[in-house]
């Protein structure tokens, strides 16, 4: 898979003390055109938040609790904040929301679900994400223009079909779970809605003229082949 060099214009501040987690997340977000700056502790996060379009905030920081930083930022700024944390209790979620956090994602999480949450939060702030062009073999997707071609032939895709194709292409060669696809495309985790997903995949296969390009991974989800 390859993509263009254009950036979305969205600058993410990642406040995370774990180097391995930060490096992996920076790479994943960078692949879809997001510029990522990293702060290793709360004080550095405070110094850098003014330059961010969005803050991804770990709750367990070495010099301060993430809740304290969220309160401090929210007292002076409306920058969207997503808590990214291992804390799963209802009390932790409520406390974070009361401190001004806009959304709450628990670890471990899939990159696709995190991107869905980022997009949703940015849209509520009046600005969605525009991703870089994506190429997978003969498939070319241009998100800004909502345009898709396969082997040079334009594909007539509905908005949901295009969004589904884009998510699969961004993870080409890797399985994307049904849950991640439902949340990313339809903003729901309702299992009963997955029949809608199957219908859209069938439609994409027909329009591509290559049913084998989108593989079904039984019991898990779907994978876009990178060759063949």
mmCIF file of C-alpha atoms in Angstrom:
data_model
loop_
_atom_site.group_PDB
_atom_site.id
_atom_site.type_symbol
_atom_site.label_atom_id
_atom_site.label_comp_id
_atom_site.label_asym_id
_atom_site.label_seq_id
_atom_site.Cartn_x
_atom_site.Cartn_y
_atom_site.Cartn_z
ATOM 1 C CA UNK A 1 0.000 0.000 0.000
ATOM 2 C CA UNK A 2 1.145 3.543 -0.647
ATOM 3 C CA UNK A 3 -0.384 6.939 0.022
ATOM 4 C CA UNK A 4 0.216 10.529 -0.924
ATOM 5 C CA UNK A 5 2.239 13.005 1.121
ATOM 6 C CA UNK A 6 -0.559 15.488 1.808
ATOM 7 C CA UNK A 7 -1.436 16.157 5.435
ATOM 8 C CA UNK A 8 -4.900 16.606 6.874
ATOM 9 C CA UNK A 9 -3.915 19.820 8.640
ATOM 10 C CA UNK A 10 -4.928 18.203 11.946
ATOM 11 C CA UNK A 11 -2.173 18.317 14.568
ATOM 12 C CA UNK A 12 -2.518 15.687 17.283
ATOM 13 C CA UNK A 13 -0.803 16.116 20.638
ATOM 14 C CA UNK A 14 -0.183 12.686 22.134
ATOM 15 C CA UNK A 15 0.418 12.876 25.887
ATOM 16 C CA UNK A 16 1.841 9.429 26.634
ATOM 17 C CA UNK A 17 4.796 8.385 28.791
ATOM 18 C CA UNK A 18 5.272 4.900 27.304
ATOM 19 C CA UNK A 19 7.761 5.161 24.419
ATOM 20 C CA UNK A 20 6.619 1.968 22.689
ATOM 21 C CA UNK A 21 2.947 2.955 22.783
ATOM 22 C CA UNK A 22 3.761 6.473 21.602
ATOM 23 C CA UNK A 23 5.923 5.277 18.695
ATOM 24 C CA UNK A 24 3.320 2.786 17.481
ATOM 25 C CA UNK A 25 0.499 5.305 17.685
ATOM 26 C CA UNK A 26 2.524 8.046 16.001
ATOM 27 C CA UNK A 27 3.255 5.681 13.098
ATOM 28 C CA UNK A 28 -0.380 4.558 12.768
ATOM 29 C CA UNK A 29 -1.766 8.097 12.780
ATOM 30 C CA UNK A 30 0.964 9.294 10.455
ATOM 31 C CA UNK A 31 -0.074 6.707 7.857
ATOM 32 C CA UNK A 32 -3.437 8.451 7.465
ATOM 33 C CA UNK A 33 -1.958 11.948 7.246
ATOM 34 C CA UNK A 34 -2.157 13.150 10.841
ATOM 35 C CA UNK A 35 0.768 15.165 12.190
ATOM 36 C CA UNK A 36 1.598 13.915 15.693
ATOM 37 C CA UNK A 37 3.542 15.724 18.403
ATOM 38 C CA UNK A 38 4.337 13.829 21.580
ATOM 39 C CA UNK A 39 4.572 14.915 25.204
ATOM 40 C CA UNK A 40 5.993 12.440 27.715
ATOM 41 C CA UNK A 41 4.413 13.972 30.823
ATOM 42 C CA UNK A 42 1.679 16.362 31.941
ATOM 43 C CA UNK A 43 3.869 19.459 32.167
ATOM 44 C CA UNK A 44 5.149 19.001 28.624
ATOM 45 C CA UNK A 45 1.563 18.377 27.489
ATOM 46 C CA UNK A 46 0.492 21.652 29.070
ATOM 47 C CA UNK A 47 3.260 23.558 27.289
ATOM 48 C CA UNK A 48 2.367 22.083 23.909
ATOM 49 C CA UNK A 49 -1.438 21.963 23.948
ATOM 50 C CA UNK A 50 -1.903 25.444 22.451
ATOM 51 C CA UNK A 51 -0.503 24.211 19.130
ATOM 52 C CA UNK A 52 -2.737 21.134 18.884
ATOM 53 C CA UNK A 53 -5.994 20.501 17.006
ATOM 54 C CA UNK A 54 -6.705 17.501 19.239
ATOM 55 C CA UNK A 55 -5.205 16.022 22.419
ATOM 56 C CA UNK A 56 -4.911 12.271 23.016
ATOM 57 C CA UNK A 57 -4.390 12.045 26.763
ATOM 58 C CA UNK A 58 -3.192 9.094 28.812
ATOM 59 C CA UNK A 59 -4.620 9.183 32.329
ATOM 60 C CA UNK A 60 -1.599 7.702 34.105
ATOM 61 C CA UNK A 61 1.284 10.142 33.696
ATOM 62 C CA UNK A 62 4.511 10.159 35.715
ATOM 63 C CA UNK A 63 4.211 13.699 37.096
ATOM 64 C CA UNK A 64 0.462 14.200 37.386
ATOM 65 C CA UNK A 65 -2.865 12.458 36.916
ATOM 66 C CA UNK A 66 -4.331 12.937 33.445
ATOM 67 C CA UNK A 67 -7.521 14.299 34.984
ATOM 68 C CA UNK A 68 -5.609 17.237 36.414
ATOM 69 C CA UNK A 69 -4.150 18.065 33.016
ATOM 70 C CA UNK A 70 -7.577 17.765 31.384
ATOM 71 C CA UNK A 71 -9.033 20.246 33.899
ATOM 72 C CA UNK A 72 -6.097 22.615 33.379
ATOM 73 C CA UNK A 73 -6.434 22.564 29.598
ATOM 74 C CA UNK A 74 -10.207 22.897 29.646
ATOM 75 C CA UNK A 75 -10.022 25.962 31.905
ATOM 76 C CA UNK A 76 -8.402 27.945 29.085
ATOM 77 C CA UNK A 77 -9.010 26.025 25.835
ATOM 78 C CA UNK A 78 -11.759 24.270 23.872
ATOM 79 C CA UNK A 79 -9.305 21.928 22.083
ATOM 80 C CA UNK A 80 -10.923 18.469 21.793
ATOM 81 C CA UNK A 81 -9.525 15.915 24.268
ATOM 82 C CA UNK A 82 -9.794 12.131 24.000
ATOM 83 C CA UNK A 83 -8.738 10.098 27.027
ATOM 84 C CA UNK A 84 -6.761 7.008 25.974
ATOM 85 C CA UNK A 85 -6.350 4.865 29.051
ATOM 86 C CA UNK A 86 -6.414 1.421 30.636
ATOM 87 C CA UNK A 87 -8.888 2.645 33.267
ATOM 88 C CA UNK A 88 -12.201 0.922 32.525
ATOM 89 C CA UNK A 89 -14.426 1.614 35.529
ATOM 90 C CA UNK A 90 -17.604 3.634 35.181
ATOM 91 C CA UNK A 91 -16.307 6.037 37.833
ATOM 92 C CA UNK A 92 -13.160 6.705 35.776
ATOM 93 C CA UNK A 93 -15.184 7.464 32.655
ATOM 94 C CA UNK A 94 -17.531 9.793 34.540
ATOM 95 C CA UNK A 95 -14.628 11.608 36.217
ATOM 96 C CA UNK A 96 -12.894 12.155 32.874
ATOM 97 C CA UNK A 97 -16.052 13.497 31.212
ATOM 98 C CA UNK A 98 -16.662 15.810 34.155
ATOM 99 C CA UNK A 99 -13.141 17.191 33.697
ATOM 100 C CA UNK A 100 -13.959 18.196 30.128
ATOM 101 C CA UNK A 101 -12.761 15.180 28.161
ATOM 102 C CA UNK A 102 -14.765 14.805 24.925
ATOM 103 C CA UNK A 103 -14.425 11.033 24.512
ATOM 104 C CA UNK A 104 -12.926 8.042 26.290
ATOM 105 C CA UNK A 105 -11.115 5.103 24.640
ATOM 106 C CA UNK A 106 -9.882 2.166 26.716
ATOM 107 C CA UNK A 107 -6.718 0.161 26.044
ATOM 108 C CA UNK A 108 -6.256 -2.103 24.217
ATOM 109 C CA UNK A 109 -8.055 -0.591 21.232
ATOM 110 C CA UNK A 110 -7.896 -0.949 17.455
ATOM 111 C CA UNK A 111 -6.449 1.874 15.377
ATOM 112 C CA UNK A 112 -9.643 1.970 13.314
ATOM 113 C CA UNK A 113 -11.828 2.536 16.368
ATOM 114 C CA UNK A 114 -9.506 5.282 17.595
ATOM 115 C CA UNK A 115 -9.632 6.948 14.153
ATOM 116 C CA UNK A 116 -13.424 6.757 14.255
ATOM 117 C CA UNK A 117 -13.462 8.473 17.633
ATOM 118 C CA UNK A 118 -10.992 11.132 16.435
ATOM 119 C CA UNK A 119 -13.115 11.820 13.362
ATOM 120 C CA UNK A 120 -16.318 12.017 15.423
ATOM 121 C CA UNK A 121 -14.807 14.414 17.962
ATOM 122 C CA UNK A 122 -13.335 16.615 15.229
ATOM 123 C CA UNK A 123 -16.672 16.714 13.389
ATOM 124 C CA UNK A 124 -18.425 17.820 16.574
ATOM 125 C CA UNK A 125 -15.828 20.577 16.774
ATOM 126 C CA UNK A 126 -16.765 21.603 13.233
ATOM 127 C CA UNK A 127 -13.917 19.901 11.434
ATOM 128 C CA UNK A 128 -13.774 16.313 10.172
ATOM 129 C CA UNK A 129 -10.713 14.512 8.918
ATOM 130 C CA UNK A 130 -9.585 14.510 5.302
ATOM 131 C CA UNK A 131 -7.259 11.608 4.672
ATOM 132 C CA UNK A 132 -4.440 11.282 2.179
ATOM 133 C CA UNK A 133 -5.026 9.431 -1.089
ATOM 134 C CA UNK A 134 -4.605 5.679 -0.753
ATOM 135 C CA UNK A 135 -3.325 3.241 -3.389
ATOM 136 C CA UNK A 136 -3.474 -0.525 -3.048
ATOM 137 C CA UNK A 137 -2.408 -2.240 -6.241
ATOM 138 C CA UNK A 138 -4.813 -1.095 -8.973
ATOM 139 C CA UNK A 139 -7.184 0.480 -6.436
ATOM 140 C CA UNK A 140 -6.948 4.265 -5.932
ATOM 141 C CA UNK A 141 -9.046 6.146 -3.386
ATOM 142 C CA UNK A 142 -9.154 9.957 -3.202
ATOM 143 C CA UNK A 143 -11.010 10.841 0.017
ATOM 144 C CA UNK A 144 -11.108 14.598 -0.513
ATOM 145 C CA UNK A 145 -12.998 14.101 -3.784
ATOM 146 C CA UNK A 146 -14.792 10.891 -2.708
ATOM 147 C CA UNK A 147 -13.447 9.337 -5.897
ATOM 148 C CA UNK A 148 -12.412 5.706 -6.443
ATOM 149 C CA UNK A 149 -10.942 3.884 -9.423
ATOM 150 C CA UNK A 150 -9.886 0.302 -10.006
ATOM 151 C CA UNK A 151 -7.474 -0.487 -12.857
ATOM 152 C CA UNK A 152 -8.200 2.991 -14.200
ATOM 153 C CA UNK A 153 -11.987 2.490 -14.249
ATOM 154 C CA UNK A 154 -14.111 4.800 -12.037
ATOM 155 C CA UNK A 155 -16.135 3.035 -9.362
ATOM 156 C CA UNK A 156 -19.647 4.298 -8.641
ATOM 157 C CA UNK A 157 -19.642 3.957 -4.840
ATOM 158 C CA UNK A 158 -22.188 5.207 -2.343
ATOM 159 C CA UNK A 159 -20.819 7.294 0.569
ATOM 160 C CA UNK A 160 -20.950 4.276 2.914
ATOM 161 C CA UNK A 161 -19.322 2.006 0.329
ATOM 162 C CA UNK A 162 -16.533 4.523 -0.176
ATOM 163 C CA UNK A 163 -15.998 4.858 3.585
ATOM 164 C CA UNK A 164 -15.881 1.066 3.960
ATOM 165 C CA UNK A 165 -13.446 0.706 1.059
ATOM 166 C CA UNK A 166 -11.239 3.406 2.570
ATOM 167 C CA UNK A 167 -11.042 1.738 5.981
ATOM 168 C CA UNK A 168 -10.144 -1.596 4.406
ATOM 169 C CA UNK A 169 -7.550 0.039 2.147
ATOM 170 C CA UNK A 170 -5.917 1.900 5.036
ATOM 171 C CA UNK A 171 -5.371 -1.495 6.703
ATOM 172 C CA UNK A 172 -4.673 -3.431 3.488
ATOM 173 C CA UNK A 173 -3.212 -6.851 4.181
ATOM 174 C CA UNK A 174 -4.575 -6.852 7.733
ATOM 175 C CA UNK A 175 -7.898 -8.011 9.114
ATOM 176 C CA UNK A 176 -10.310 -5.286 10.205
ATOM 177 C CA UNK A 177 -12.817 -6.610 12.720
ATOM 178 C CA UNK A 178 -16.549 -6.397 12.160
ATOM 179 C CA UNK A 179 -16.869 -4.345 15.359
ATOM 180 C CA UNK A 180 -14.300 -1.811 14.162
ATOM 181 C CA UNK A 181 -16.009 -1.492 10.780
ATOM 182 C CA UNK A 182 -19.444 -1.024 12.347
ATOM 183 C CA UNK A 183 -18.173 1.673 14.690
ATOM 184 C CA UNK A 184 -16.101 3.443 12.055
ATOM 185 C CA UNK A 185 -18.703 3.473 9.263
ATOM 186 C CA UNK A 186 -22.042 3.361 11.090
ATOM 187 C CA UNK A 187 -21.002 4.705 14.522
ATOM 188 C CA UNK A 188 -22.593 1.755 16.275
ATOM 189 C CA UNK A 189 -21.488 -1.410 18.040
ATOM 190 C CA UNK A 190 -24.904 -3.061 17.580
ATOM 191 C CA UNK A 191 -24.156 -6.641 16.522
ATOM 192 C CA UNK A 192 -27.509 -6.960 14.775
ATOM 193 C CA UNK A 193 -26.458 -4.264 12.331
ATOM 194 C CA UNK A 194 -23.641 -6.347 10.910
ATOM 195 C CA UNK A 195 -25.938 -7.695 8.187
ATOM 196 C CA UNK A 196 -25.737 -4.197 6.723
ATOM 197 C CA UNK A 197 -21.957 -4.576 6.635
ATOM 198 C CA UNK A 198 -22.213 -7.860 4.721
ATOM 199 C CA UNK A 199 -24.527 -6.273 2.148
ATOM 200 C CA UNK A 200 -22.094 -3.402 1.569
ATOM 201 C CA UNK A 201 -19.136 -5.785 1.209
ATOM 202 C CA UNK A 202 -21.079 -7.819 -1.358
ATOM 203 C CA UNK A 203 -21.843 -4.642 -3.291
ATOM 204 C CA UNK A 204 -18.175 -3.592 -3.252
ATOM 205 C CA UNK A 205 -17.087 -6.991 -4.543
ATOM 206 C CA UNK A 206 -19.557 -6.740 -7.406
ATOM 207 C CA UNK A 207 -18.471 -3.224 -8.358
ATOM 208 C CA UNK A 208 -14.784 -4.162 -8.246
ATOM 209 C CA UNK A 209 -15.460 -7.171 -10.428
ATOM 210 C CA UNK A 210 -13.050 -9.092 -8.203
ATOM 211 C CA UNK A 211 -14.832 -10.803 -5.338
ATOM 212 C CA UNK A 212 -11.529 -12.268 -4.118
ATOM 213 C CA UNK A 213 -9.979 -8.849 -3.373
ATOM 214 C CA UNK A 214 -11.988 -8.495 -0.155
ATOM 215 C CA UNK A 215 -11.428 -11.626 1.897
ATOM 216 C CA UNK A 216 -13.797 -12.825 4.600
ATOM 217 C CA UNK A 217 -11.951 -13.909 7.740
ATOM 218 C CA UNK A 218 -14.548 -16.095 9.361
ATOM 219 C CA UNK A 219 -15.566 -15.057 12.851
ATOM 220 C CA UNK A 220 -13.387 -11.936 12.725
ATOM 221 C CA UNK A 221 -13.917 -9.502 9.861
ATOM 222 C CA UNK A 222 -12.601 -8.589 6.421
ATOM 223 C CA UNK A 223 -9.220 -8.049 4.789
ATOM 224 C CA UNK A 224 -8.315 -6.257 1.560
ATOM 225 C CA UNK A 225 -5.674 -8.156 -0.396
ATOM 226 C CA UNK A 226 -2.563 -6.194 -1.293
ATOM 227 C CA UNK A 227 -1.833 -8.101 -4.516
ATOM 228 C CA UNK A 228 -3.278 -10.574 -6.926
#
